[in-house]
Short mmCIF file of C-alpha atoms in Angstrom, two decimals:
data_model
loop_
_atom_site.label_atom_id
_atom_site.label_comp_id
_atom_site.label_asym_id
_atom_site.label_seq_id
_atom_site.Cartn_x
_atom_site.Cartn_y
_atom_site.Cartn_z
CA UNK A 1 -12.76 11.26 -40.44
CA UNK A 2 -11.06 14.09 -38.63
CA UNK A 3 -9.01 13.20 -35.55
CA UNK A 4 -6.11 14.70 -33.70
CA UNK A 5 -3.44 12.33 -32.48
CA UNK A 6 -1.53 13.51 -29.42
CA UNK A 7 1.72 11.57 -29.08
CA UNK A 8 4.08 11.28 -26.14
CA UNK A 9 2.05 12.96 -23.40
CA UNK A 10 3.18 10.48 -20.75
CA UNK A 11 6.75 10.58 -21.93
CA UNK A 12 6.83 14.05 -20.36
CA UNK A 13 5.30 12.93 -17.08
CA UNK A 14 8.53 12.20 -15.24
CA UNK A 15 10.10 15.56 -15.98
CA UNK A 16 8.08 16.84 -13.03
CA UNK A 17 10.38 14.90 -10.70
CA UNK A 18 13.44 16.98 -11.61
CA UNK A 19 13.87 20.42 -10.15
CA UNK A 20 16.92 22.58 -10.75
CA UNK A 21 15.83 26.18 -10.13
CA UNK A 22 16.95 27.93 -6.92
CA UNK A 23 14.74 27.89 -3.85
CA UNK A 24 12.20 30.68 -3.60
CA UNK A 25 11.50 30.54 0.14
CA UNK A 26 13.29 29.71 3.35
CA UNK A 27 12.82 26.01 4.18
CA UNK A 28 11.61 24.81 7.58
CA UNK A 29 14.45 23.43 9.69
CA UNK A 30 14.74 19.70 9.21
CA UNK A 31 13.35 19.63 5.68
CA UNK A 32 15.48 19.44 2.51
CA UNK A 33 16.86 22.77 1.33
CA UNK A 34 16.54 21.83 -2.35
CA UNK A 35 13.49 22.48 -4.49
CA UNK A 36 10.46 20.23 -4.17
CA UNK A 37 10.93 17.41 -6.71
CA UNK A 38 7.46 17.65 -8.30
CA UNK A 39 5.88 20.38 -10.39
CA UNK A 40 7.43 23.80 -10.74
CA UNK A 41 10.76 24.33 -8.91
CA UNK A 42 10.66 25.93 -5.49
CA UNK A 43 10.58 25.32 -1.76
CA UNK A 44 7.15 24.13 -0.54
CA UNK A 45 5.10 26.04 1.99
CA UNK A 46 5.65 24.21 5.23
CA UNK A 47 5.26 24.20 8.97
CA UNK A 48 6.83 22.04 11.64
CA UNK A 49 6.42 20.99 15.23
CA UNK A 50 8.01 18.53 17.61
CA UNK A 51 5.91 15.61 18.80
CA UNK A 52 8.59 14.38 21.23
CA UNK A 53 12.39 14.49 21.44
CA UNK A 54 13.61 13.16 18.10
CA UNK A 55 10.13 13.10 16.49
CA UNK A 56 9.36 15.94 14.06
CA UNK A 57 6.11 16.54 12.18
CA UNK A 58 5.88 18.61 8.99
CA UNK A 59 3.09 19.79 6.74
CA UNK A 60 3.99 20.64 3.14
CA UNK A 61 2.06 22.27 0.33
CA UNK A 62 3.34 22.97 -3.16
CA UNK A 63 2.04 23.83 -6.59
CA UNK A 64 -1.14 25.29 -7.98
CA UNK A 65 -4.14 23.80 -9.78
CA UNK A 66 -4.22 24.02 -13.55
CA UNK A 67 -5.70 20.63 -14.48
CA UNK A 68 -9.38 20.37 -15.25
CA UNK A 69 -11.86 17.75 -16.41
CA UNK A 70 -12.23 15.75 -19.58
CA UNK A 71 -14.41 12.84 -20.67
CA UNK A 72 -12.73 9.46 -21.21
CA UNK A 73 -14.24 6.57 -23.14
CA UNK A 74 -14.27 3.33 -21.16
CA UNK A 75 -13.98 -0.24 -22.51
CA UNK A 76 -14.20 -3.29 -20.23
CA UNK A 77 -13.80 -1.02 -17.22
CA UNK A 78 -10.61 0.63 -18.49
CA UNK A 79 -9.99 4.03 -20.03
CA UNK A 80 -7.00 2.89 -22.11
CA UNK A 81 -6.84 0.42 -24.97
CA UNK A 82 -5.06 -0.65 -28.15
CA UNK A 83 -4.76 1.73 -31.09
CA UNK A 84 -7.25 -0.27 -33.17
CA UNK A 85 -9.86 -0.18 -30.41
CA UNK A 86 -9.22 3.51 -29.87
CA UNK A 87 -9.85 4.20 -33.56
CA UNK A 88 -13.13 2.27 -33.38
CA UNK A 89 -14.25 4.08 -30.23
CA UNK A 90 -13.31 7.43 -31.75
CA UNK A 91 -15.56 6.64 -34.70
CA UNK A 92 -18.44 5.86 -32.32
CA UNK A 93 -17.89 9.16 -30.51
CA UNK A 94 -17.91 11.07 -33.78
CA UNK A 95 -21.09 9.27 -34.82
CA UNK A 96 -22.65 10.63 -31.63
CA UNK A 97 -21.93 14.13 -32.87
CA UNK A 98 -18.88 14.85 -30.74
CA UNK A 99 -15.23 15.45 -31.60
CA UNK A 100 -12.88 12.76 -30.22
CA UNK A 101 -9.19 13.11 -29.41
CA UNK A 102 -6.99 10.01 -29.42
CA UNK A 103 -4.24 10.32 -26.83
CA UNK A 104 -1.23 8.04 -27.02
CA UNK A 105 0.75 7.60 -23.83
CA UNK A 106 3.60 5.45 -22.56
CA UNK A 107 3.46 3.68 -19.24
CA UNK A 108 7.12 3.95 -18.23
CA UNK A 109 9.22 0.90 -17.47
CA UNK A 110 9.87 0.04 -13.84
CA UNK A 111 12.64 -2.12 -12.38
CA UNK A 112 10.91 -5.40 -13.17
CA UNK A 113 8.32 -4.57 -15.83
CA UNK A 114 8.73 -3.13 -19.35
CA UNK A 115 7.20 0.04 -20.72
CA UNK A 116 4.00 -0.14 -22.73
CA UNK A 117 2.18 2.10 -25.21
CA UNK A 118 -1.56 2.66 -24.87
CA UNK A 119 -4.29 4.88 -26.26
CA UNK A 120 -7.18 6.82 -24.76
CA UNK A 121 -10.18 8.38 -26.44
CA UNK A 122 -11.21 11.67 -24.89
CA UNK A 123 -13.76 14.37 -25.52
CA UNK A 124 -13.48 18.01 -24.48
CA UNK A 125 -11.73 19.89 -21.71
CA UNK A 126 -13.32 21.92 -18.91
CA UNK A 127 -11.98 23.90 -15.94
CA UNK A 128 -12.55 22.72 -12.38
CA UNK A 129 -15.78 24.67 -11.93
CA UNK A 130 -17.43 23.11 -14.99
CA UNK A 131 -17.51 19.42 -14.06
CA UNK A 132 -21.25 19.37 -14.70
CA UNK A 133 -20.65 20.19 -18.38
CA UNK A 134 -18.41 17.13 -18.67
CA UNK A 135 -21.10 15.02 -17.02
CA UNK A 136 -23.60 16.15 -19.69
CA UNK A 137 -21.25 14.82 -22.38
CA UNK A 138 -21.01 11.48 -20.57
CA UNK A 139 -24.82 11.30 -20.64
CA UNK A 140 -24.88 12.15 -24.35
CA UNK A 141 -22.39 9.37 -25.08
CA UNK A 142 -24.33 6.90 -22.95
CA UNK A 143 -27.47 7.65 -24.93
CA UNK A 144 -25.46 6.84 -28.07
CA UNK A 145 -24.26 3.51 -26.63
CA UNK A 146 -20.74 4.67 -25.73
CA UNK A 147 -19.51 4.07 -22.18
CA UNK A 148 -17.57 7.02 -20.73
CA UNK A 149 -16.69 8.78 -17.49
CA UNK A 150 -15.78 12.23 -16.23
CA UNK A 151 -12.00 12.20 -15.73
CA UNK A 152 -9.89 14.63 -13.71
CA UNK A 153 -6.76 15.21 -15.77
CA UNK A 154 -4.55 15.64 -12.72
CA UNK A 155 -4.97 11.92 -12.02
CA UNK A 156 -3.34 10.93 -15.32
CA UNK A 157 0.30 10.91 -14.26
CA UNK A 158 1.22 13.34 -17.04
CA UNK A 159 2.99 16.66 -16.53
CA UNK A 160 1.25 18.76 -13.88
CA UNK A 161 1.68 21.77 -11.63
CA UNK A 162 -0.03 20.01 -8.72
CA UNK A 163 -1.00 20.97 -6.13
CA UNK A 164 0.33 18.60 -3.47
CA UNK A 165 -0.65 18.47 0.18
CA UNK A 166 1.33 16.10 2.37
CA UNK A 167 2.39 15.33 5.92
CA UNK A 168 5.74 13.96 7.01
CA UNK A 169 7.04 12.47 10.25
CA UNK A 170 10.80 12.06 10.76
CA UNK A 171 12.11 10.05 13.71
CA UNK A 172 15.75 10.37 14.70
CA UNK A 173 16.75 7.26 16.72
CA UNK A 174 19.67 9.14 18.28
CA UNK A 175 17.24 11.40 20.15
CA UNK A 176 14.03 9.36 20.24
CA UNK A 177 13.48 7.37 23.44
CA UNK A 178 10.30 5.56 22.46
CA UNK A 179 9.77 2.64 20.10
CA UNK A 180 7.94 1.46 16.99
CA UNK A 181 5.19 -1.10 16.92
CA UNK A 182 2.81 -2.71 14.46
CA UNK A 183 -0.85 -3.19 15.32
CA UNK A 184 -3.70 -5.18 13.82
CA UNK A 185 -6.14 -3.77 16.35
CA UNK A 186 -8.32 -6.10 18.36
CA UNK A 187 -8.55 -8.71 15.59
CA UNK A 188 -6.60 -9.92 12.58
CA UNK A 189 -9.81 -10.80 10.78
CA UNK A 190 -11.57 -7.47 10.93
CA UNK A 191 -10.49 -4.02 9.85
CA UNK A 192 -10.05 -1.17 12.30
CA UNK A 193 -9.45 2.56 12.10
CA UNK A 194 -5.88 3.82 12.55
CA UNK A 195 -7.11 6.32 15.14
CA UNK A 196 -8.61 3.51 17.23
CA UNK A 197 -5.37 1.51 17.11
CA UNK A 198 -3.35 4.61 17.98
CA UNK A 199 -5.65 5.50 20.86
CA UNK A 200 -5.56 2.00 22.33
CA UNK A 201 -1.75 2.04 22.34
CA UNK A 202 -1.50 5.68 23.48
CA UNK A 203 0.70 6.31 20.45
CA UNK A 204 2.36 9.63 19.67
CA UNK A 205 1.54 9.10 16.00
CA UNK A 206 0.41 6.41 13.59
CA UNK A 207 -0.19 5.70 9.90
CA UNK A 208 -1.93 2.91 8.06
CA UNK A 209 0.11 -0.17 7.25
CA UNK A 210 0.08 -2.53 4.27
CA UNK A 211 -2.63 -3.78 1.95
CA UNK A 212 -5.38 -6.09 3.21
CA UNK A 213 -7.40 -8.78 1.43
CA UNK A 214 -10.64 -7.35 0.06
CA UNK A 215 -11.27 -10.46 -2.07
CA UNK A 216 -11.68 -13.02 0.71
CA UNK A 217 -14.73 -13.84 2.86
CA UNK A 218 -16.22 -10.63 4.32
CA UNK A 219 -15.48 -11.66 7.90
CA UNK A 220 -11.75 -12.02 7.12
CA UNK A 221 -11.09 -8.84 5.14
CA UNK A 222 -8.76 -7.34 7.72
CA UNK A 223 -6.14 -9.97 6.92
CA UNK A 224 -2.94 -8.37 5.57
CA UNK A 225 -1.99 -9.55 2.08
CA UNK A 226 1.65 -9.84 3.13
CA UNK A 227 3.72 -10.35 6.23
CA UNK A 228 2.69 -9.09 9.65
CA UNK A 229 4.69 -9.56 12.84
CA UNK A 230 3.40 -7.98 16.04
CA UNK A 231 5.61 -8.12 19.14
CA UNK A 232 7.48 -11.09 17.76
CA UNK A 233 4.43 -13.12 16.71
CA UNK A 234 3.94 -13.95 13.02
CA UNK A 235 0.27 -13.17 12.38
CA UNK A 236 0.28 -13.15 8.57
CA UNK A 237 2.69 -14.96 6.27
CA UNK A 238 5.04 -13.26 3.84
CA UNK A 239 4.69 -13.29 0.08
CA UNK A 240 8.25 -14.43 -0.55
CA UNK A 241 10.46 -11.67 -1.94
CA UNK A 242 8.13 -8.77 -1.27
CA UNK A 243 9.49 -5.77 0.54
CA UNK A 244 8.53 -4.88 4.09
CA UNK A 245 9.42 -2.61 6.98
CA UNK A 246 11.22 -4.33 9.86
CA UNK A 247 10.95 -2.47 13.17
CA UNK A 248 12.97 -3.42 16.24
CA UNK A 249 12.80 -1.08 19.18
CA UNK A 250 13.58 2.28 17.57
CA UNK A 251 15.44 0.92 14.57
CA UNK A 252 13.87 0.46 11.14
CA UNK A 253 14.94 -1.38 8.01
CA UNK A 254 13.38 -1.81 4.55
CA UNK A 255 14.15 -5.20 3.03
CA UNK A 256 12.78 -8.17 1.11
CA UNK A 257 11.36 -10.92 3.29
CA UNK A 258 10.21 -14.51 3.36
CA UNK A 259 8.60 -16.65 6.05
CA UNK A 260 8.39 -20.39 6.62
CA UNK A 261 6.18 -22.22 9.07
CA UNK A 262 6.51 -26.00 9.41
CA UNK A 263 4.40 -28.48 11.39
CA UNK A 264 6.26 -31.62 12.51
CA UNK A 265 4.37 -34.67 13.75
CA UNK A 266 5.64 -37.16 16.34
CA UNK A 267 6.55 -39.62 13.54
CA UNK A 268 8.99 -37.05 12.08
CA UNK A 269 6.97 -36.18 8.99
CA UNK A 270 6.40 -32.52 8.23
CA UNK A 271 3.94 -30.32 6.41
CA UNK A 272 4.25 -26.69 5.33
CA UNK A 273 1.87 -24.28 7.01
CA UNK A 274 1.23 -22.05 4.01
CA UNK A 275 -1.15 -19.55 5.58
CA UNK A 276 -1.56 -17.73 8.89
CA UNK A 277 -4.95 -16.37 10.00
CA UNK A 278 -6.52 -16.42 6.55
CA UNK A 279 -9.05 -18.46 4.60
CA UNK A 280 -7.40 -21.65 3.27
CA UNK A 281 -7.02 -22.50 -0.38
CA UNK A 282 -7.44 -26.07 -1.73
CA UNK A 283 -5.15 -28.65 -0.10
CA UNK A 284 -3.65 -26.14 2.34
CA UNK A 285 -2.63 -26.33 5.97
CA UNK A 286 -3.35 -22.99 7.69
CA UNK A 287 -2.69 -21.96 11.28
CA UNK A 288 -4.89 -19.64 13.34
CA UNK A 289 -3.68 -17.78 16.40
CA UNK A 290 -5.69 -16.26 19.21
CA UNK A 291 -5.23 -12.84 17.55
CA UNK A 292 -7.62 -13.94 14.78
CA UNK A 293 -10.44 -12.54 16.90
CA UNK A 294 -13.24 -14.77 15.59
CA UNK A 295 -14.12 -18.39 14.79
CA UNK A 296 -12.15 -20.15 12.10
CA UNK A 297 -13.88 -20.50 8.69
CA UNK A 298 -16.33 -23.32 8.11
CA UNK A 299 -15.50 -25.68 5.23
CA UNK A 300 -15.05 -29.42 4.67
CA UNK A 301 -11.67 -29.48 6.44
CA UNK A 302 -10.59 -30.61 9.89
CA UNK A 303 -8.93 -28.80 12.76
CA UNK A 304 -6.69 -29.67 15.69
CA UNK A 305 -6.28 -27.42 18.71
CA UNK A 306 -2.75 -27.07 20.12
CA UNK A 307 -1.86 -25.80 23.55
CA UNK A 308 1.24 -23.69 24.18
CA UNK A 309 3.48 -26.79 24.21
CA UNK A 310 2.09 -28.16 20.94
CA UNK A 311 0.00 -30.91 22.53
CA UNK A 312 -3.23 -31.69 20.67
CA UNK A 313 -6.10 -30.96 23.05
CA UNK A 314 -8.94 -31.45 20.57
CA UNK A 315 -9.69 -32.71 17.07
CA UNK A 316 -12.78 -31.09 15.59
CA UNK A 317 -14.66 -30.00 12.50
CA UNK A 318 -13.81 -26.59 11.08
CA UNK A 319 -15.42 -23.41 12.31
CA UNK A 320 -14.53 -23.15 15.98
CA UNK A 321 -13.01 -20.56 18.32
CA UNK A 322 -9.31 -19.98 18.97
CA UNK A 323 -9.05 -19.78 22.74
CA UNK A 324 -6.36 -17.69 24.45
CA UNK A 325 -3.09 -19.59 24.73
CA UNK A 326 -3.93 -21.95 21.86
CA UNK A 327 -3.33 -22.30 18.14
CA UNK A 328 -5.49 -24.13 15.62
CA UNK A 329 -4.19 -26.06 12.63
CA UNK A 330 -6.84 -26.12 9.90
CA UNK A 331 -6.41 -28.45 6.92
CA UNK A 332 -8.36 -29.10 3.73
CA UNK A 333 -7.90 -31.65 0.95
CA UNK A 334 -4.52 -33.38 0.85
CA UNK A 335 -3.35 -31.47 3.91
CA UNK A 336 -6.35 -32.80 5.85
CA UNK A 337 -5.25 -36.36 5.06
CA UNK A 338 -1.79 -35.67 6.56
CA UNK A 339 -3.21 -34.00 9.66
CA UNK A 340 -5.93 -36.56 10.38
CA UNK A 341 -3.43 -39.43 10.24
CA UNK A 342 -1.00 -37.85 12.72
CA UNK A 343 -2.86 -35.60 15.12
CA UNK A 344 -4.88 -37.52 17.68
CA UNK A 345 -5.70 -36.10 21.08
CA UNK A 346 -2.65 -36.19 23.33
CA UNK A 347 -0.15 -36.30 20.47
CA UNK A 348 2.24 -33.44 19.81
CA UNK A 349 2.65 -31.25 16.74
CA UNK A 350 5.73 -29.04 16.85
CA UNK A 351 5.38 -25.79 14.88
CA UNK A 352 8.51 -23.85 13.94
CA UNK A 353 8.56 -20.35 12.46
CA UNK A 354 11.32 -18.52 10.59
CA UNK A 355 11.29 -15.07 9.00
CA UNK A 356 14.26 -14.36 6.72
CA UNK A 357 15.79 -11.05 5.65
CA UNK A 358 16.53 -11.86 2.02
CA UNK A 359 19.14 -9.11 1.65
CA UNK A 360 21.31 -10.72 4.34
CA UNK A 361 19.86 -14.25 4.13
CA UNK A 362 19.69 -14.27 7.91
CA UNK A 363 16.81 -15.10 10.20
CA UNK A 364 15.15 -12.17 11.93
CA UNK A 365 14.87 -12.84 15.67
CA UNK A 366 11.19 -12.85 16.60
CA UNK A 367 11.57 -11.16 19.97
CA UNK A 368 8.88 -9.09 21.70
CA UNK A 369 10.42 -5.90 20.26
CA UNK A 370 10.25 -7.18 16.66
CA UNK A 371 7.44 -5.82 14.48
CA UNK A 372 7.12 -6.13 10.70
CA UNK A 373 4.72 -4.38 8.35
CA UNK A 374 4.39 -5.74 4.83
CA UNK A 375 4.47 -3.05 2.18
CA UNK A 376 3.59 -3.84 -1.37
CA UNK A 377 5.88 -1.97 -3.70
CA UNK A 378 9.55 -1.20 -3.30
CA UNK A 379 10.25 2.39 -4.38
CA UNK A 380 13.86 3.20 -3.47
CA UNK A 381 16.81 0.87 -2.93
CA UNK A 382 20.29 2.02 -1.96
CA UNK A 383 19.39 5.60 -2.80
CA UNK A 384 18.12 4.91 -6.31
CA UNK A 385 14.60 4.61 -7.68
CA UNK A 386 13.78 0.91 -7.95
CA UNK A 387 10.06 0.27 -8.40
CA UNK A 388 9.26 -3.43 -8.07
CA UNK A 389 5.67 -3.35 -9.28
CA UNK A 390 5.66 -6.76 -10.97
CA UNK A 391 7.18 -8.71 -8.09
CA UNK A 392 4.79 -6.99 -5.73
CA UNK A 393 1.66 -7.63 -7.81
CA UNK A 394 1.03 -4.05 -8.96
CA UNK A 395 2.33 -4.04 -12.54
CA UNK A 396 -0.54 -2.19 -14.15
CA UNK A 397 -1.11 1.24 -15.62
CA UNK A 398 -3.48 2.36 -12.89
CA UNK A 399 -0.96 1.73 -10.11
CA UNK A 400 2.28 2.64 -11.89
CA UNK A 401 1.32 5.80 -13.73
CA UNK A 402 -1.86 7.27 -12.29
CA UNK A 403 -1.84 9.42 -9.16
CA UNK A 404 -3.38 8.24 -5.91
CA UNK A 405 -3.14 9.11 -2.21
CA UNK A 406 -0.01 7.41 -0.86
CA UNK A 407 1.40 6.31 2.47
CA UNK A 408 5.17 5.93 2.22
CA UNK A 409 7.87 4.77 4.62
CA UNK A 410 11.63 4.96 4.27
CA UNK A 411 14.89 4.85 6.16
CA UNK A 412 17.74 7.32 5.70
CA UNK A 413 21.43 6.45 5.56
CA UNK A 414 21.82 7.45 9.23
CA UNK A 415 18.82 5.41 10.39
CA UNK A 416 16.04 7.97 10.56
CA UNK A 417 12.53 6.68 9.86
CA UNK A 418 10.66 8.87 7.37
CA UNK A 419 6.90 8.49 7.00
CA UNK A 420 4.94 10.50 4.44
CA UNK A 421 1.23 10.67 3.63
CA UNK A 422 0.40 12.37 0.33
CA UNK A 423 -3.26 13.26 0.07
CA UNK A 424 -4.96 12.96 -3.30
CA UNK A 425 -8.22 12.64 -5.26
CA UNK A 426 -9.16 16.21 -4.31
CA UNK A 427 -9.18 18.22 -7.56
CA UNK A 428 -7.94 21.73 -6.96
CA UNK A 429 -6.60 20.78 -3.53
CA UNK A 430 -4.16 17.90 -3.90
CA UNK A 431 -3.57 15.30 -6.60
CA UNK A 432 -1.59 12.49 -4.96
CA UNK A 433 1.39 10.80 -6.58
CA UNK A 434 2.36 8.08 -9.04
CA UNK A 435 4.92 5.43 -8.07
CA UNK A 436 7.65 7.48 -9.77
CA UNK A 437 6.61 10.64 -7.95
CA UNK A 438 6.39 8.76 -4.65
CA UNK A 439 9.94 7.50 -5.15
CA UNK A 440 11.14 11.02 -5.99
CA UNK A 441 9.48 12.39 -2.85
CA UNK A 442 11.11 9.80 -0.61
CA UNK A 443 14.53 10.37 -2.16
CA UNK A 444 14.07 14.11 -1.66
CA UNK A 445 13.24 13.46 1.99
CA UNK A 446 16.52 11.55 2.33
CA UNK A 447 15.33 7.94 2.22
CA UNK A 448 18.01 5.47 1.16
CA UNK A 449 15.38 2.71 1.03
CA UNK A 450 11.62 3.22 0.79
CA UNK A 451 8.41 1.28 0.42
CA UNK A 452 4.87 2.11 -0.67
CA UNK A 453 2.32 1.06 1.95
CA UNK A 454 -1.43 0.89 1.33
CA UNK A 455 -2.87 4.06 -0.19
CA UNK A 456 -6.03 5.43 -1.73
CA UNK A 457 -8.78 5.78 0.85
CA UNK A 458 -6.62 3.92 3.37
CA UNK A 459 -3.97 6.66 3.59
CA UNK A 460 -4.29 8.02 7.12
CA UNK A 461 -2.00 9.84 9.54
CA UNK A 462 -2.95 10.24 13.19
CA UNK A 463 -1.32 12.40 15.85
CA UNK A 464 -2.49 11.27 19.28
CA UNK A 465 -6.16 10.56 18.62
CA UNK A 466 -6.65 13.03 15.75
CA UNK A 467 -6.58 12.31 12.02
CA UNK A 468 -4.46 15.13 10.56
CA UNK A 469 -4.66 14.39 6.84
CA UNK A 470 -7.76 14.28 4.61
CA UNK A 471 -8.61 10.63 3.73
CA UNK A 472 -9.99 10.52 0.21
CA UNK A 473 -13.12 8.56 1.21
CA UNK A 474 -14.23 11.67 3.10
CA UNK A 475 -13.93 9.80 6.40
CA UNK A 476 -11.43 7.48 8.04
CA UNK A 477 -11.48 3.94 6.67
CA UNK A 478 -10.95 0.73 8.59
CA UNK A 479 -7.67 -0.90 7.58
CA UNK A 480 -5.78 -4.12 8.22
CA UNK A 481 -2.84 -2.86 10.27
CA UNK A 482 -1.03 0.26 11.38
CA UNK A 483 2.45 1.53 12.15
CA UNK A 484 2.62 3.11 15.62
CA UNK A 485 5.19 5.48 17.08
CA UNK A 486 5.15 5.05 20.84
CA UNK A 487 6.57 7.37 23.46
CA UNK A 488 8.84 6.18 26.27
CA UNK A 489 7.18 3.57 28.48
#
């Protein structure tokens, strides 16, 4: 059986992040004067404008399209597999009358996850204007019982010439007289467009925040999957150790975080509140705040309503409203036993909250000017690439190696906040970035520490009320939270 084995394609992928040739064009003031770190060396095409004193906005374009389409065999929803499975799939492709190519690639190691070797089975190669020809091959394979898809090769994470289309905001706290704020919109539970959140706050600019829970009950899918603090109020708990963006006034910091919420009854016993404004898991005690924006979930648990002082004003079945000025403790299983024995009407439950900066091991004061957005993946730490995909729940080939639209945030050594949105999933127009490329971009932009926020179809940048990038869904998507840049008040 005739096959070609292509070895080491992905081993070349990261060479695109190193650029040593001299600049070929005059850079826009405020951007790096070194070559763009991805693709062929050179200064990107760019334009700039000031949004306010200390707030600069840049558009950047670099590279040219050379990638086209191929057909990738799919097994169990994935286009990569073991060598033995690749050999078997290649045989099936050949039996269908087509010539397979087995591609070996290496998913590079990240800071907390080892490298891995994988194999793909591919058929053919077509330029951008011949996608339909690739689709005909997919149909031919389907008729032969082989699952396959049309695959844009620029998404692979291998060596590429681009192109890239991105937008960058840089805020200099020495000149900026506004502030930063996080927003979850009108409700924690539901998703909302970044433009709506920006408009409501009369923000100068805004981008989407962290990831949100698409695997929970539909009515709660705006809940951030990590920490959220808005104006000093903890509205979503931290996943201990994950990186986030701490905003206080016009200062920003990227760091690892944890949160702890404890309920103390009048008899001195305590229980951990393990969730904030989300659907409870078995045996959990969860707290809902008025920002939830809907009734609590209905299950077999119990609830107690607390007023601002912690006094229990009602004991009820689950599934009720959270009135302004109140909080609701919701318990199921073992946690319900603890709550029901200690929380009668008129008793007091004291709830204490602590958010800890794990780099300093100090509590973060939850004042009205404190806002925190949970990222998902650390990219840069102390000026060096440090991708924490495993700790942050993203240690897979799709997230580490393949290119996607990205929203990135970082802080420079002198305290500037750098926000970048890299558009992607637009063959011929812009290809997005892998984690490694995202880290290289943020280092190039001067970030000493940087984090990957939500991406894909969520990646959105708004100036005033206008979306200025090109969200990959074709329209703006509702998201869990947003990062707002506010003018002087």
